[in-house]
Amino acid sequence: MNLVVVSNRLSRGNANEPMTGGLAAALLPIVEKSGAIWVGSSGRVRDGAQKEPFAEIEALGTGALAMLDLPAAHYGGYYEGFANSALWPALHSRADLIRVSQGDYLSYREVNAFMARALLRFRKPDTVFWIQDYHFLALGAELRDLGVTQPVGFFLHTPWPAREVIAGVPHHRELAEAMLAYDLIGFQTEDDYENFAGYLSSTLGLVVADGVVTSPHGKTRIAVFPIGIDAEKFARQAARAISHPDVSRLRRSLNGEKLAIGVDRLDYSKGLVNRIKAFDQMWTAQPSLARTVSLLQIATPSRGAIEAYGNLQSELAKLVSDVNGRHGEVDWTPIRYLNKGFSQTVLAGLYRTAQVGVVTPLHDGMNLVAKEYVAAQNPADPGVLVLSKFAGAANELDTALLVNPHDIDSMARTIAMALSMPLLERRMRWEAMMIKLRHHSIQHWFASFVDVLELARAERSVVVQDVVEPPTWWPLRSANG
Ligand code: G6P
């Protein structure tokens, strides 16, 4: 088998470089070892005069990285536009933030079609294509239009929301139709699966039976594959990183004070405003906690050209400065707030230094920071994870202190409780989480998706004559249903 993995963002394989987002960080170690070709955006654009999609190729472990320059005329409409101003807010149940235009949608489709053409050069008879995330919902359909008959699977790293929310994206039907060209569609959680299956039956009138939906494209299997991490490797990295200069400096600066840590992209789905308010509330309600615990919040800037992200950055900067102004002392800063990225190596050491990890998104596909925080802990004296019940990770990490990120008072009380939790309880909770992390490793995620994809393709070719009659709306390439 020749595996071709596709995602918008790539990672070049240096554990000492800052990493943006869980997807690239998660894929890197397994792609390196699997011998796959990993294709994605180079981050550069080119004008439309190019005849062939330009790809710079470099070795990555036993495989290769292919970095494509995307078309300049469509990049903005695709990335800042449709992917991150229409799909991202919808997928995270923020219909109020959806900004959409027909032009952006067309650019999104153009980039999906461009990527499909670029992938043809990597196709061999035994190739398996695995497409990642919401940037490429329509890529499978574009590949099929180009005559690709090899297995093509798709994994969504974000949630799939309730039917009424996705319907806020005017092109939802044609996108869902395009998705059914995939042989296998993977989700992070049962809820995402149920929402998608519910959408297919209630909005598209299709029947989903035993995880299989039959459409004019043939059969598509849908299934749940919660993404994991390499917990043992991360633990080793964390133990080593404790002597990294950045980590040692942090430890020295604490003077014995406790530390809570939050590490997020600066994104409205991450619940950062509510988190800062919860710390404010905690220090107000329990003044004795001033000087005994501070928060290190790393908020890596992301998608800054989009208005909602710019607004959030300003709101957070103001809020943090207000909280620091009210609770701070000449020799004590309650919140250390950093707008930059850190390497996996340094992050591992920072997580191990912190007695509390706060991961409180309003909605998140999985959230690998939660898993990494747990894996990084010292087994003899582990920290406590405070985790939003609306992160996919809460399904497995159910012995974390689970919180509702909208309930600021309760979050404040829970963080205080985490700070005073006895060692025995901390160890019991942590050990239970580590068992789950070891069991649901990234290697297991990767291998089980690829296995089910090959099976799903085999099922599909058996029944290819048995396709259903197209419903009246099928295919809707240009309407805004
Ligand atoms: C999330 C998405 C990824 C994305 C990452 C970083 O994790 O699911 O697909 O790569 O955020 O976002 P960015 O826009 O910076 O690539």
Short mmCIF file of C-alpha atoms and ligand atoms in Angstrom, two decimals:
data_model
loop_
_atom_site.label_atom_id
_atom_site.label_comp_id
_atom_site.label_asym_id
_atom_site.label_seq_id
_atom_site.Cartn_x
_atom_site.Cartn_y
_atom_site.Cartn_z
CA MET A 1 0.00 0.00 0.00
CA ASN A 2 1.11 3.52 -0.82
CA LEU A 3 -0.41 5.99 1.58
CA VAL A 4 -0.98 9.63 0.60
CA VAL A 5 -2.08 11.82 3.51
CA VAL A 6 -3.47 15.27 2.74
CA SER A 7 -3.99 18.22 5.10
CA ASN A 8 -3.93 21.97 4.71
CA ARG A 9 -1.21 22.53 7.29
CA LEU A 10 1.96 20.46 7.33
CA SER A 11 4.74 20.09 9.82
CA ARG A 12 8.37 19.81 8.80
CA GLY A 13 9.34 17.41 11.49
CA ASN A 14 11.37 19.46 13.91
CA ALA A 15 10.32 18.93 17.53
CA ASN A 16 12.11 22.18 18.38
CA GLU A 17 9.98 24.35 16.06
CA PRO A 18 6.78 25.98 17.28
CA MET A 19 3.76 23.92 16.29
CA THR A 20 0.37 25.37 15.38
CA GLY A 21 -2.61 23.20 16.12
CA GLY A 22 -3.07 19.62 17.14
CA LEU A 23 -3.52 18.15 13.69
CA ALA A 24 -0.03 18.73 12.30
CA ALA A 25 1.60 17.82 15.62
CA ALA A 26 -0.38 14.59 15.84
CA LEU A 27 0.23 13.47 12.28
CA LEU A 28 3.95 14.18 12.20
CA PRO A 29 5.32 11.18 14.17
CA ILE A 30 3.11 8.62 12.48
CA VAL A 31 3.55 9.95 8.96
CA GLU A 32 7.32 9.91 9.52
CA LYS A 33 7.24 6.22 10.41
CA SER A 34 4.61 4.99 7.95
CA GLY A 35 6.49 5.93 4.79
CA ALA A 36 3.51 7.98 3.62
CA ILE A 37 3.62 11.02 1.38
CA TRP A 38 2.11 13.98 3.26
CA VAL A 39 0.73 16.62 0.92
CA GLY A 40 -0.43 20.09 1.97
CA SER A 41 -0.02 23.81 1.62
CA SER A 42 3.46 25.33 1.51
CA GLY A 43 1.99 28.52 2.99
CA ARG A 44 2.96 30.29 -0.26
CA VAL A 45 0.76 31.13 -3.22
CA ARG A 46 1.37 31.32 -6.98
CA ASP A 47 -0.52 33.03 -9.73
CA GLY A 48 -2.77 31.12 -12.09
CA ALA A 49 -0.28 31.07 -14.96
CA GLN A 50 1.33 27.86 -13.67
CA LYS A 51 0.55 24.83 -15.84
CA GLU A 52 1.33 22.17 -13.24
CA PRO A 53 0.70 22.52 -9.50
CA PHE A 54 4.14 23.24 -8.06
CA ALA A 55 5.24 21.00 -5.20
CA GLU A 56 8.46 21.18 -3.25
CA ILE A 57 9.26 17.69 -2.01
CA GLU A 58 11.52 16.79 0.89
CA ALA A 59 12.20 13.63 2.84
CA LEU A 60 10.28 13.07 6.05
CA GLY A 61 11.33 9.99 8.00
CA THR A 62 10.73 7.00 5.74
CA GLY A 63 8.28 9.05 3.65
CA ALA A 64 8.10 12.48 2.09
CA LEU A 65 6.55 15.88 2.51
CA ALA A 66 5.06 17.56 -0.57
CA MET A 67 4.44 21.28 -0.08
CA LEU A 68 2.15 22.85 -2.66
CA ASP A 69 1.88 26.51 -3.58
CA LEU A 70 -1.87 27.15 -3.71
CA PRO A 71 -3.47 29.43 -6.32
CA ALA A 72 -3.09 33.09 -5.33
CA ALA A 73 -6.47 34.15 -6.71
CA HIS A 74 -8.32 31.68 -4.50
CA TYR A 75 -6.21 31.29 -1.37
CA GLY A 76 -7.84 34.06 0.67
CA GLY A 77 -11.38 33.01 -0.28
CA TYR A 78 -10.51 29.41 0.57
CA TYR A 79 -8.54 29.77 3.82
CA GLU A 80 -9.63 32.97 5.56
CA GLY A 81 -12.94 32.90 3.72
CA PHE A 82 -14.94 29.72 3.39
CA ALA A 83 -12.81 27.34 5.50
CA ASN A 84 -12.27 29.59 8.51
CA SER A 85 -15.10 32.13 8.35
CA ALA A 86 -17.96 29.84 7.28
CA LEU A 87 -17.09 26.21 8.06
CA TRP A 88 -15.00 26.65 11.24
CA PRO A 89 -17.62 28.70 13.13
CA ALA A 90 -20.42 26.40 11.93
CA LEU A 91 -18.55 23.24 12.92
CA HIS A 92 -17.95 24.76 16.38
CA SER A 93 -21.63 25.72 16.77
CA ARG A 94 -20.99 29.47 16.42
CA ALA A 95 -23.58 30.16 13.72
CA ASP A 96 -23.49 33.83 14.81
CA LEU A 97 -19.93 34.10 13.46
CA ILE A 98 -20.59 32.58 10.04
CA ARG A 99 -19.47 34.97 7.28
CA VAL A 100 -20.00 33.54 3.84
CA SER A 101 -20.05 34.62 0.22
CA GLN A 102 -20.52 32.79 -3.04
CA GLY A 103 -17.07 33.97 -4.12
CA ASP A 104 -15.44 32.38 -1.08
CA TYR A 105 -17.31 29.15 -1.70
CA LEU A 106 -16.16 29.05 -5.32
CA SER A 107 -12.56 29.64 -4.19
CA TYR A 108 -12.90 26.79 -1.70
CA ARG A 109 -14.10 24.47 -4.46
CA GLU A 110 -11.32 25.70 -6.77
CA VAL A 111 -8.66 24.90 -4.17
CA ASN A 112 -10.20 21.47 -3.56
CA ALA A 113 -10.16 20.82 -7.34
CA PHE A 114 -6.58 22.13 -7.56
CA MET A 115 -5.47 19.79 -4.78
CA ALA A 116 -7.16 16.84 -6.54
CA ARG A 117 -5.21 17.57 -9.74
CA ALA A 118 -2.00 17.89 -7.75
CA LEU A 119 -2.60 14.51 -6.09
CA LEU A 120 -2.73 12.65 -9.39
CA ARG A 121 1.04 12.68 -9.64
CA PHE A 122 1.25 10.66 -6.43
CA ARG A 123 -1.29 8.05 -7.53
CA LYS A 124 -0.21 4.45 -8.06
CA PRO A 125 -2.45 1.39 -8.48
CA ASP A 126 -2.15 0.55 -4.77
CA THR A 127 -2.43 4.11 -3.44
CA VAL A 128 -4.75 4.87 -0.53
CA PHE A 129 -5.70 8.55 -0.09
CA TRP A 130 -6.46 9.86 3.39
CA ILE A 131 -7.80 13.42 3.48
CA GLN A 132 -7.79 15.42 6.73
CA ASP A 133 -10.18 18.04 8.01
CA TYR A 134 -12.72 20.66 6.97
CA HIS A 135 -10.48 22.38 4.43
CA PHE A 136 -11.08 19.51 2.02
CA LEU A 137 -14.68 18.33 2.43
CA ALA A 138 -15.07 18.17 -1.38
CA LEU A 139 -11.68 16.73 -2.30
CA GLY A 140 -12.93 13.13 -2.53
CA ALA A 141 -15.60 14.13 -5.04
CA GLU A 142 -13.01 16.01 -7.10
CA LEU A 143 -10.74 12.95 -7.10
CA ARG A 144 -13.61 10.74 -8.27
CA ASP A 145 -14.40 13.25 -11.06
CA LEU A 146 -10.80 12.80 -12.22
CA GLY A 147 -11.31 9.03 -12.42
CA VAL A 148 -9.61 8.03 -9.15
CA THR A 149 -10.91 4.58 -8.12
CA GLN A 150 -8.49 3.96 -5.25
CA PRO A 151 -9.70 4.07 -1.62
CA VAL A 152 -10.27 7.65 -0.44
CA GLY A 153 -11.00 8.30 3.23
CA PHE A 154 -11.69 11.44 5.22
CA PHE A 155 -11.25 12.32 8.88
CA LEU A 156 -12.84 15.38 10.48
CA HIS A 157 -10.73 16.75 13.34
CA THR A 158 -13.43 19.24 14.44
CA PRO A 159 -16.90 18.47 15.78
CA TRP A 160 -19.84 17.98 13.43
CA PRO A 161 -22.63 20.17 14.84
CA ALA A 162 -26.38 19.87 15.10
CA ARG A 163 -28.32 19.94 11.83
CA GLU A 164 -29.72 23.47 12.33
CA VAL A 165 -26.21 24.85 12.79
CA ILE A 166 -24.58 23.31 9.72
CA ALA A 167 -27.62 24.44 7.75
CA GLY A 168 -26.40 27.98 8.47
CA VAL A 169 -23.77 27.38 5.78
CA PRO A 170 -25.74 27.96 2.58
CA HIS A 171 -23.83 25.27 0.66
CA HIS A 172 -24.36 22.51 3.22
CA ARG A 173 -26.20 20.14 0.90
CA GLU A 174 -23.74 20.19 -1.93
CA LEU A 175 -20.85 19.77 0.50
CA ALA A 176 -22.48 16.81 2.23
CA GLU A 177 -23.22 15.33 -1.20
CA ALA A 178 -19.56 15.72 -2.13
CA MET A 179 -18.48 14.09 1.16
CA LEU A 180 -20.33 10.92 0.21
CA ALA A 181 -17.72 10.31 -2.50
CA TYR A 182 -15.43 9.18 0.34
CA ASP A 183 -15.33 5.48 1.14
CA LEU A 184 -14.94 6.19 4.84
CA ILE A 185 -15.71 9.29 6.92
CA GLY A 186 -14.22 9.32 10.41
CA PHE A 187 -15.32 11.42 13.39
CA GLN A 188 -13.80 12.12 16.80
CA THR A 189 -16.83 11.26 18.94
CA GLU A 190 -20.17 9.44 18.98
CA ASP A 191 -21.94 12.80 19.19
CA ASP A 192 -20.32 13.95 15.95
CA TYR A 193 -21.25 10.67 14.31
CA GLU A 194 -24.86 10.95 15.51
CA ASN A 195 -25.13 14.55 14.32
CA PHE A 196 -23.80 13.63 10.87
CA ALA A 197 -25.97 10.52 10.55
CA GLY A 198 -28.97 12.57 11.73
CA TYR A 199 -28.20 15.24 9.14
CA LEU A 200 -27.96 12.66 6.35
CA SER A 201 -31.31 11.15 7.20
CA SER A 202 -33.30 14.24 8.14
CA THR A 203 -31.91 16.73 5.64
CA LEU A 204 -30.79 14.55 2.74
CA GLY A 205 -33.35 11.76 3.21
CA LEU A 206 -30.67 9.05 3.14
CA VAL A 207 -30.72 5.87 5.21
CA VAL A 208 -27.79 5.13 7.50
CA ALA A 209 -27.77 1.46 8.52
CA ASP A 210 -25.02 -0.18 10.57
CA GLY A 211 -22.69 2.73 9.92
CA VAL A 212 -23.16 2.64 6.15
CA VAL A 213 -24.99 5.19 4.03
CA THR A 214 -25.97 4.45 0.45
CA SER A 215 -26.03 7.38 -1.95
CA PRO A 216 -25.70 7.89 -5.69
CA HIS A 217 -21.92 7.70 -5.12
CA GLY A 218 -22.23 4.17 -3.73
CA LYS A 219 -21.70 3.13 -0.11
CA THR A 220 -19.88 5.24 2.45
CA ARG A 221 -18.98 3.92 5.86
CA ILE A 222 -19.08 6.37 8.76
CA ALA A 223 -17.34 5.59 12.04
CA VAL A 224 -15.74 7.01 15.18
CA PHE A 225 -11.93 7.08 15.61
CA PRO A 226 -10.92 9.24 18.61
CA ILE A 227 -7.45 10.59 17.87
CA GLY A 228 -4.76 9.86 20.47
CA ILE A 229 -1.15 10.64 21.25
CA ASP A 230 2.01 8.64 21.81
CA ALA A 231 1.72 8.94 25.61
CA GLU A 232 4.94 7.08 26.45
CA LYS A 233 7.00 9.13 24.05
CA PHE A 234 5.48 12.37 25.30
CA ALA A 235 6.16 11.34 28.91
CA ARG A 236 9.82 10.70 28.11
CA GLN A 237 10.03 14.04 26.30
CA ALA A 238 8.51 15.81 29.33
CA ALA A 239 10.89 14.16 31.80
CA ARG A 240 13.86 15.26 29.69
CA ALA A 241 12.48 18.74 29.02
CA ILE A 242 12.41 19.62 32.69
CA SER A 243 16.04 20.68 32.36
CA HIS A 244 15.43 22.76 29.20
CA PRO A 245 16.56 26.37 29.87
CA ASP A 246 13.07 27.86 29.29
CA VAL A 247 11.54 25.35 31.69
CA SER A 248 14.21 25.83 34.36
CA ARG A 249 13.76 29.61 34.16
CA LEU A 250 10.03 29.23 34.62
CA ARG A 251 10.51 26.99 37.68
CA ARG A 252 12.96 29.40 39.27
CA SER A 253 10.62 32.34 38.70
CA LEU A 254 7.81 30.63 40.60
CA ASN A 255 9.56 30.77 44.00
CA GLY A 256 7.60 27.77 45.23
CA GLU A 257 4.26 29.18 44.08
CA LYS A 258 1.87 26.79 42.25
CA LEU A 259 1.25 27.08 38.53
CA ALA A 260 -1.81 26.52 36.36
CA ILE A 261 -1.23 26.29 32.60
CA GLY A 262 -3.39 26.85 29.53
CA VAL A 263 -2.07 26.33 26.00
CA ASP A 264 -4.32 27.16 23.08
CA ARG A 265 -4.49 28.70 19.67
CA LEU A 266 -6.03 32.14 20.09
CA ASP A 267 -9.45 30.96 18.91
CA TYR A 268 -12.99 31.75 20.11
CA SER A 269 -13.76 28.03 20.38
CA LYS A 270 -11.18 27.66 23.16
CA GLY A 271 -13.16 29.47 25.86
CA LEU A 272 -10.27 31.77 26.81
CA VAL A 273 -12.41 34.69 27.97
CA ASN A 274 -14.41 32.51 30.33
CA ARG A 275 -11.23 30.89 31.62
CA ILE A 276 -9.63 34.22 32.50
CA LYS A 277 -12.89 35.28 34.16
CA ALA A 278 -12.87 32.08 36.21
CA PHE A 279 -9.38 32.86 37.55
CA ASP A 280 -10.50 36.43 38.28
CA GLN A 281 -13.47 35.02 40.17
CA MET A 282 -11.27 32.55 42.07
CA TRP A 283 -8.87 35.24 43.32
CA THR A 284 -11.82 37.50 44.21
CA ALA A 285 -13.71 34.80 46.13
CA GLN A 286 -10.58 33.33 47.78
CA PRO A 287 -8.05 36.15 48.27
CA SER A 288 -5.79 33.71 50.14
CA LEU A 289 -5.01 32.12 46.78
CA ALA A 290 -3.34 35.32 45.57
CA ARG A 291 0.44 34.80 45.48
CA THR A 292 -0.01 31.06 45.94
CA VAL A 293 -1.02 30.27 42.35
CA SER A 294 -0.58 32.02 39.03
CA LEU A 295 -1.73 31.18 35.52
CA LEU A 296 0.59 30.77 32.55
CA GLN A 297 -1.65 31.22 29.51
CA ILE A 298 -0.04 30.65 26.13
CA ALA A 299 -2.39 31.88 23.39
CA THR A 300 -0.73 31.38 20.02
CA PRO A 301 -2.02 33.87 17.44
CA SER A 302 -3.95 32.22 14.65
CA ARG A 303 -5.89 33.34 11.57
CA GLY A 304 -5.26 36.95 12.55
CA ALA A 305 -6.58 38.41 9.30
CA ILE A 306 -10.11 37.31 10.22
CA GLU A 307 -12.13 39.91 12.12
CA ALA A 308 -13.46 37.56 14.80
CA TYR A 309 -9.88 36.55 15.69
CA GLY A 310 -8.65 40.16 15.77
CA ASN A 311 -11.57 41.09 18.05
CA LEU A 312 -10.83 38.20 20.39
CA GLN A 313 -7.16 39.12 20.61
CA SER A 314 -8.07 42.69 21.67
CA GLU A 315 -10.72 41.50 24.13
CA LEU A 316 -8.33 39.06 25.79
CA ALA A 317 -5.45 41.53 26.00
CA LYS A 318 -7.76 43.99 27.75
CA LEU A 319 -9.23 41.41 30.09
CA VAL A 320 -5.85 39.99 31.15
CA SER A 321 -4.48 43.45 31.80
CA ASP A 322 -7.58 44.34 33.84
CA VAL A 323 -7.29 41.16 35.97
CA ASN A 324 -3.56 41.66 36.48
CA GLY A 325 -4.18 45.29 37.38
CA ARG A 326 -6.74 44.38 40.04
CA HIS A 327 -5.10 41.35 41.62
CA GLY A 328 -1.38 41.97 40.94
CA GLU A 329 1.25 43.17 43.43
CA VAL A 330 4.59 44.90 42.91
CA ASP A 331 6.27 41.51 43.01
CA TRP A 332 3.47 39.24 41.76
CA THR A 333 1.75 38.92 38.36
CA PRO A 334 -1.33 36.70 38.48
CA ILE A 335 -1.48 35.89 34.74
CA ARG A 336 1.53 35.48 32.49
CA TYR A 337 0.00 35.89 29.06
CA LEU A 338 2.09 34.98 26.02
CA ASN A 339 1.07 35.44 22.39
CA LYS A 340 3.59 33.13 20.78
CA GLY A 341 4.12 29.50 19.90
CA PHE A 342 6.39 27.01 21.66
CA SER A 343 7.97 23.77 20.47
CA GLN A 344 6.57 20.42 21.58
CA THR A 345 9.75 19.89 23.59
CA VAL A 346 9.34 23.04 25.66
CA LEU A 347 5.60 22.56 26.04
CA ALA A 348 6.15 19.07 27.44
CA GLY A 349 8.38 20.57 30.16
CA LEU A 350 5.95 23.41 30.91
CA TYR A 351 3.07 20.94 31.33
CA ARG A 352 5.11 18.89 33.79
CA THR A 353 5.92 22.00 35.80
CA ALA A 354 2.25 22.99 36.25
CA GLN A 355 0.15 21.53 39.08
CA VAL A 356 -3.07 22.23 37.14
CA GLY A 357 -3.80 22.03 33.41
CA VAL A 358 -6.81 24.08 32.33
CA VAL A 359 -8.37 22.97 29.05
CA THR A 360 -11.80 24.58 28.91
CA PRO A 361 -12.95 24.98 25.28
CA LEU A 362 -16.57 25.86 24.56
CA HIS A 363 -16.47 23.16 21.89
CA ASP A 364 -13.54 21.14 20.56
CA GLY A 365 -13.15 18.12 18.29
CA MET A 366 -10.72 16.33 20.61
CA ASN A 367 -8.13 18.72 22.15
CA LEU A 368 -4.76 17.05 22.30
CA VAL A 369 -3.39 19.57 24.82
CA ALA A 370 -5.54 17.78 27.42
CA LYS A 371 -3.96 14.44 26.54
CA GLU A 372 -0.45 15.87 26.40
CA TYR A 373 -0.86 17.55 29.79
CA VAL A 374 -1.77 14.21 31.36
CA ALA A 375 1.04 12.29 29.62
CA ALA A 376 3.62 14.89 30.71
CA GLN A 377 2.97 14.48 34.45
CA ASN A 378 5.39 13.08 36.98
CA PRO A 379 3.82 9.71 38.00
CA ALA A 380 4.93 10.22 41.61
CA ASP A 381 3.31 13.65 41.90
CA PRO A 382 0.90 14.24 39.02
CA GLY A 383 -0.95 17.47 38.37
CA VAL A 384 -4.73 17.79 37.93
CA LEU A 385 -6.52 18.30 34.63
CA VAL A 386 -9.52 20.66 34.62
CA LEU A 387 -11.30 19.76 31.40
CA SER A 388 -14.35 21.08 29.57
CA LYS A 389 -17.08 18.50 29.16
CA PHE A 390 -17.48 19.89 25.60
CA ALA A 391 -14.03 18.77 24.44
CA GLY A 392 -13.95 15.41 22.64
CA ALA A 393 -11.20 14.36 25.06
CA ALA A 394 -13.71 14.36 27.95
CA ASN A 395 -15.15 11.06 26.65
CA GLU A 396 -11.93 9.26 27.51
CA LEU A 397 -10.45 11.53 30.22
CA ASP A 398 -13.49 11.19 32.46
CA THR A 399 -11.48 11.16 35.67
CA ALA A 400 -10.31 14.72 35.00
CA LEU A 401 -12.27 17.42 36.85
CA LEU A 402 -14.92 18.02 34.21
CA VAL A 403 -16.40 21.53 33.99
CA ASN A 404 -19.02 23.44 32.07
CA PRO A 405 -16.99 26.30 30.52
CA HIS A 406 -20.04 28.60 30.56
CA ASP A 407 -20.37 28.30 34.34
CA ILE A 408 -17.64 30.66 35.54
CA ASP A 409 -18.37 30.34 39.29
CA SER A 410 -18.18 26.60 39.17
CA MET A 411 -14.98 26.69 37.09
CA ALA A 412 -13.43 29.00 39.70
CA ARG A 413 -14.34 26.58 42.49
CA THR A 414 -13.09 23.58 40.50
CA ILE A 415 -9.69 25.17 39.81
CA ALA A 416 -9.32 25.91 43.53
CA MET A 417 -10.29 22.33 44.31
CA ALA A 418 -7.68 21.05 41.83
CA LEU A 419 -5.00 23.08 43.61
CA SER A 420 -5.70 21.44 46.94
CA MET A 421 -6.36 17.87 45.79
CA PRO A 422 -4.54 15.26 47.93
CA LEU A 423 -1.78 13.21 46.30
CA LEU A 424 -3.66 9.91 46.53
CA GLU A 425 -6.65 11.25 44.61
CA ARG A 426 -4.41 12.93 42.05
CA ARG A 427 -2.63 9.66 41.41
CA MET A 428 -5.81 7.62 41.10
CA ARG A 429 -7.33 10.03 38.63
CA TRP A 430 -4.10 10.31 36.65
CA GLU A 431 -3.49 6.56 36.47
CA ALA A 432 -7.01 5.97 35.15
CA MET A 433 -6.41 8.54 32.41
CA MET A 434 -3.02 7.09 31.48
CA ILE A 435 -4.58 3.66 30.94
CA LYS A 436 -6.96 5.21 28.40
CA LEU A 437 -4.20 7.20 26.72
CA ARG A 438 -1.99 4.12 26.31
CA HIS A 439 -4.93 2.17 24.95
CA HIS A 440 -6.07 4.82 22.42
CA SER A 441 -2.67 5.72 21.01
CA ILE A 442 -2.06 7.71 17.85
CA GLN A 443 -0.59 4.56 16.29
CA HIS A 444 -3.83 2.72 16.99
CA TRP A 445 -5.88 5.60 15.53
CA PHE A 446 -3.80 5.64 12.37
CA ALA A 447 -3.74 1.89 11.78
CA SER A 448 -7.43 1.34 12.52
CA PHE A 449 -8.53 4.13 10.17
CA VAL A 450 -6.43 2.78 7.31
CA ASP A 451 -7.64 -0.80 7.92
CA VAL A 452 -11.31 0.21 7.95
CA LEU A 453 -10.76 2.37 4.86
CA GLU A 454 -9.42 -0.54 2.85
CA LEU A 455 -12.34 -2.70 3.99
CA ALA A 456 -14.83 0.06 3.19
CA ARG A 457 -13.45 0.38 -0.33
CA ALA A 458 -13.72 -3.36 -0.83
CA GLU A 459 -17.38 -3.26 0.36
CA ARG A 460 -18.07 -0.36 -1.95
CA SER A 461 -16.77 -2.09 -5.08
CA VAL A 462 -18.91 -5.15 -4.38
CA VAL A 463 -22.08 -3.07 -4.37
CA VAL A 464 -21.21 -0.47 -6.94
CA GLN A 465 -24.06 -1.55 -9.27
CA ASP A 466 -26.47 -1.36 -6.39
CA VAL A 467 -26.56 2.44 -6.11
CA VAL A 468 -29.73 4.26 -5.18
CA GLU A 469 -31.64 6.56 -7.50
CA PRO A 470 -30.38 10.14 -7.13
CA PRO A 471 -32.75 12.23 -5.04
CA THR A 472 -34.17 15.26 -6.88
CA TRP A 473 -31.58 17.64 -5.39
CA TRP A 474 -28.61 15.49 -6.45
CA PRO A 475 -26.00 16.78 -7.36
CA LEU A 476 -26.40 20.42 -6.43
CA ARG A 477 -23.19 21.98 -7.59
CA SER A 478 -24.41 25.55 -7.89
CA ALA A 479 -27.53 26.00 -5.80
CA ASN A 480 -27.55 27.43 -2.29
CA GLY A 481 -30.00 24.99 -0.73
C1 G6P B 1 -7.25 23.01 14.11
C2 G6P B 1 -7.69 22.41 12.81
C3 G6P B 1 -6.49 22.08 11.94
C4 G6P B 1 -5.61 23.29 11.80
C5 G6P B 1 -5.21 23.83 13.16
C6 G6P B 1 -4.38 25.11 13.08
O1 G6P B 1 -6.59 22.05 14.87
O2 G6P B 1 -8.49 21.27 13.01
O3 G6P B 1 -6.90 21.64 10.66
O4 G6P B 1 -4.45 23.01 11.04
O5 G6P B 1 -6.38 24.11 13.89
O6 G6P B 1 -5.09 26.08 12.37
P1 G6P B 1 -4.42 26.85 11.18
O7 G6P B 1 -5.51 27.63 10.53
O8 G6P B 1 -3.38 27.71 11.81
O9 G6P B 1 -3.83 25.79 10.28
#
